[in-house]
């Protein structure tokens, strides 16, 4: 499924993020930036040791922020390591931290002059964020960002499994039907 925002395209695909040839792929990392399971493990396995070497020099990343490294052996030139929140109860700042992880990743892509970036569903695996709550936040944050910043041409969400894809698809349908909100409300 695809949706246009100004001059950019937002795509939803089901698949493996390590196979994407966008300028950058985003990793769902942890604050240590030293690898882990899920998407993080898959990216380090596919991209090779160069990524971990750069991560080691970065000295970590707090939740809600992101850092950029080489893509190593990946097709993508860069990996943006975004740290989402661990889900506790939904009222402990998780929505703000999740939105901020997406926003920081987009800002990093922009400051490096990138045109295309792929995101996984940050925080909805090991970090336990219910995907029904996370998907609208992820999509709304990306759409709002693209409305204000003209640099990026493609943002692709790469959803690993069918249920996650279905939730993102439903959320995008709902958002696409909403009238554009005035600037002040965004
Ligand atoms: N491509 C795309 N999506 C994937 C892939 C893949 N290759 N593999 C898994 N997913 P998670 P989190 C999906 O747990 O919740 C790590 O140990 C997965 O099905 O990777 O942010 C880190 O080091 C789910 O929908 O990230 C952290 O400690 C989504 O990616 C912690 O897990 C996110 O799941 C981060 O947890």
Coordinates of C-alpha atoms and ligand atoms in Angstrom, one line a residue:
X1 CA 0.0 0.0 0.0
X2 CA 1.2 3.5 -0.8
X3 CA 0.2 7.0 0.3
X4 CA 1.5 10.4 -0.9
X5 CA 2.5 13.2 1.4
X6 CA 3.4 16.4 -0.5
X7 CA 6.2 15.2 -2.8
X8 CA 7.0 12.1 -0.8
X9 CA 5.7 8.5 -0.9
X10 CA 4.9 6.5 2.2
X11 CA 4.9 2.8 1.5
X12 CA 3.9 -0.2 3.5
X13 CA 5.4 -3.5 2.6
X14 CA 5.7 -6.9 4.2
X15 CA 9.2 -8.2 4.3
X16 CA 12.7 -8.2 5.8
X17 CA 14.3 -4.8 6.4
X18 CA 17.8 -6.1 5.9
X19 CA 17.0 -6.6 2.2
X20 CA 15.9 -3.0 1.5
X21 CA 17.9 -0.8 -0.9
X22 CA 16.7 2.5 0.5
X23 CA 19.6 5.0 1.4
X24 CA 19.1 4.0 5.0
X25 CA 17.4 1.4 7.0
X26 CA 16.4 2.0 10.6
X27 CA 17.3 -0.4 13.4
X28 CA 15.1 -0.9 16.5
X29 CA 18.1 -0.8 18.8
X30 CA 18.6 -0.7 22.6
X31 CA 20.4 2.1 24.5
X32 CA 23.7 0.2 24.5
X33 CA 23.8 0.1 20.7
X34 CA 25.8 -3.2 21.0
X35 CA 23.3 -5.4 19.2
X36 CA 20.6 -7.7 20.4
X37 CA 17.7 -9.9 19.1
X38 CA 14.9 -9.1 16.6
X39 CA 15.6 -6.6 13.9
X40 CA 18.8 -5.5 15.7
X41 CA 20.3 -9.0 15.5
X42 CA 19.2 -9.4 11.8
X43 CA 20.8 -6.1 10.8
X44 CA 24.1 -6.8 12.5
X45 CA 24.3 -10.3 11.1
X46 CA 23.5 -9.1 7.6
X47 CA 25.6 -5.9 7.7
X48 CA 28.7 -7.4 9.3
X49 CA 31.2 -6.2 12.0
X50 CA 31.8 -2.7 10.7
X51 CA 28.4 -1.6 12.0
X52 CA 29.2 -2.8 15.5
X53 CA 32.6 -1.1 15.4
X54 CA 31.0 2.3 14.7
X55 CA 28.3 1.6 17.3
X56 CA 31.0 1.0 20.0
X57 CA 32.5 4.4 19.3
X58 CA 29.1 6.1 19.7
X59 CA 28.8 5.3 23.4
X60 CA 25.0 4.5 23.5
X61 CA 21.8 6.3 22.7
X62 CA 19.0 7.2 25.1
X63 CA 15.4 6.1 24.3
X64 CA 13.6 8.5 21.9
X65 CA 16.8 9.3 20.1
X66 CA 18.8 7.9 17.1
X67 CA 22.3 7.6 15.8
X68 CA 23.7 6.9 12.4
X69 CA 26.4 4.4 11.2
X70 CA 27.6 2.8 8.0
X71 CA 25.4 0.1 6.4
X72 CA 28.4 -2.2 6.2
X73 CA 27.7 -5.0 3.8
X74 CA 24.0 -4.0 3.5
X75 CA 22.5 -2.6 0.3
X76 CA 21.5 0.4 2.4
X77 CA 24.4 2.9 2.8
X78 CA 23.5 3.8 6.3
X79 CA 21.9 2.2 9.4
X80 CA 20.0 4.6 11.6
X81 CA 19.9 3.1 15.1
X82 CA 16.7 4.3 16.8
X83 CA 15.9 3.5 20.4
X84 CA 12.2 3.1 21.1
X85 CA 10.6 3.0 24.6
X86 CA 10.0 -0.2 26.5
X87 CA 6.2 -0.4 26.9
X88 CA 5.1 -0.2 30.5
X89 CA 1.5 1.0 30.7
X90 CA 1.2 3.6 27.9
X91 CA 1.0 6.5 30.3
X92 CA 4.7 6.7 31.2
X93 CA 5.8 8.8 28.3
X94 CA 5.9 5.9 25.8
X95 CA 3.9 7.6 23.0
X96 CA 6.2 10.7 23.1
X97 CA 9.3 8.6 23.2
X98 CA 8.1 6.5 20.3
X99 CA 7.2 9.5 18.2
X100 CA 10.6 11.1 19.0
X101 CA 12.5 8.0 17.9
X102 CA 10.9 8.2 14.5
X103 CA 11.4 12.0 14.3
X104 CA 15.1 11.8 15.3
X105 CA 15.6 9.1 12.6
X106 CA 14.0 11.3 9.9
X107 CA 16.0 14.3 11.0
X108 CA 19.3 12.3 10.8
X109 CA 18.3 11.1 7.3
X110 CA 17.6 14.6 6.2
X111 CA 20.8 16.1 7.7
X112 CA 22.8 13.4 5.7
X113 CA 21.0 14.4 2.5
X114 CA 19.2 11.0 2.2
X115 CA 16.2 10.5 -0.1
X116 CA 14.8 7.2 1.1
X117 CA 14.6 5.4 4.4
X118 CA 13.0 2.1 5.6
X119 CA 11.6 1.7 9.1
X120 CA 10.6 -1.4 11.0
X121 CA 7.8 -1.3 13.6
X122 CA 9.9 0.1 16.4
X123 CA 9.2 -1.1 20.0
X124 CA 6.4 -3.6 19.0
X125 CA 8.6 -6.8 19.4
X126 CA 10.8 -7.4 22.4
X127 CA 9.8 -4.0 23.9
X128 CA 6.2 -5.0 24.1
X129 CA 4.4 -1.9 22.6
X130 CA 0.9 -3.0 21.4
X131 CA 1.1 -2.6 17.6
X132 CA -2.5 -1.2 17.5
X133 CA -1.3 1.8 19.6
X134 CA 2.2 2.1 18.0
X135 CA 1.1 2.0 14.3
X136 CA -0.9 5.3 14.3
X137 CA 1.9 7.1 16.2
X138 CA 4.5 5.8 13.8
X139 CA 2.5 6.8 10.7
X140 CA 1.3 10.1 12.0
X141 CA 4.8 11.2 13.0
X142 CA 6.2 10.3 9.6
X143 CA 3.4 12.0 7.8
X144 CA 3.6 15.2 9.9
X145 CA 7.4 15.3 9.4
X146 CA 7.1 14.9 5.6
X147 CA 4.5 17.7 5.5
X148 CA 7.0 20.1 7.0
X149 CA 10.3 18.9 5.4
X150 CA 10.7 18.5 1.7
X151 CA 13.9 16.4 1.5
X152 CA 12.9 12.8 1.8
X153 CA 11.2 11.2 -1.3
X154 CA 10.4 7.8 0.2
X155 CA 9.6 6.4 3.6
X156 CA 9.0 2.7 3.6
X157 CA 7.6 0.7 6.5
X158 CA 8.8 -2.9 6.3
X159 CA 6.6 -5.0 8.4
X160 CA 7.8 -8.5 9.2
X161 CA 4.6 -10.5 9.7
X162 CA 1.1 -10.4 8.3
X163 CA -0.7 -9.3 11.5
X164 CA 1.6 -6.3 11.9
X165 CA 1.2 -5.4 8.3
X166 CA -2.6 -5.5 8.6
X167 CA -2.6 -3.2 11.6
X168 CA -0.4 -0.6 9.8
X169 CA -2.6 -0.9 6.7
X170 CA -5.8 -0.2 8.8
X171 CA -4.1 2.7 10.6
X172 CA -2.9 4.3 7.4
X173 CA -6.5 4.0 5.9
X174 CA -7.8 5.8 9.0
X175 CA -5.1 8.6 8.8
X176 CA -5.5 9.0 5.0
X177 CA -9.3 9.7 5.6
X178 CA -8.6 12.5 8.1
X179 CA -8.6 16.0 6.8
X180 CA -5.2 17.7 7.1
X181 CA -5.0 19.4 10.4
X182 CA -4.0 23.1 10.7
X183 CA -0.3 23.6 11.4
X184 CA -0.9 24.7 15.0
X185 CA -2.5 21.3 15.9
X186 CA 0.4 19.2 14.6
Ligands
LIG1 N1 12.7 -7.0 9.2 C1 11.7 -6.3 9.6 N2 11.1 -6.4 10.8 C2 11.6 -7.3 11.6 C3 12.7 -8.2 11.3 C4 13.3 -8.0 10.0 N3 14.3 -8.7 9.6 N4 12.9 -9.0 12.4 C5 12.0 -8.7 13.3 N5 11.1 -7.7 12.9 P1 12.1 -6.0 17.8 P2 11.8 -3.7 19.7 C6 10.0 -7.1 13.5 O1 12.0 -6.9 18.9 O2 10.4 -4.1 20.1 C7 16.3 -6.1 20.4 O3 16.9 -7.2 21.1 C8 9.4 -7.7 14.7 O4 8.5 -8.8 14.3 O5 13.2 -6.2 16.8 O6 12.0 -2.2 19.4 C9 17.1 -4.8 20.6 O7 18.4 -5.0 20.8 C10 8.6 -6.5 15.3 O8 7.4 -6.3 14.6 O9 12.4 -4.4 18.3 C11 16.4 -4.2 21.7 O10 16.9 -4.7 23.0 C12 9.5 -5.3 15.0 O11 10.4 -5.8 14.1 C13 14.9 -4.7 21.6 O12 15.0 -5.9 20.8 C14 10.3 -4.8 16.2 O13 10.7 -5.9 17.0 C15 14.1 -3.7 20.8 O14 12.8 -4.2 20.8

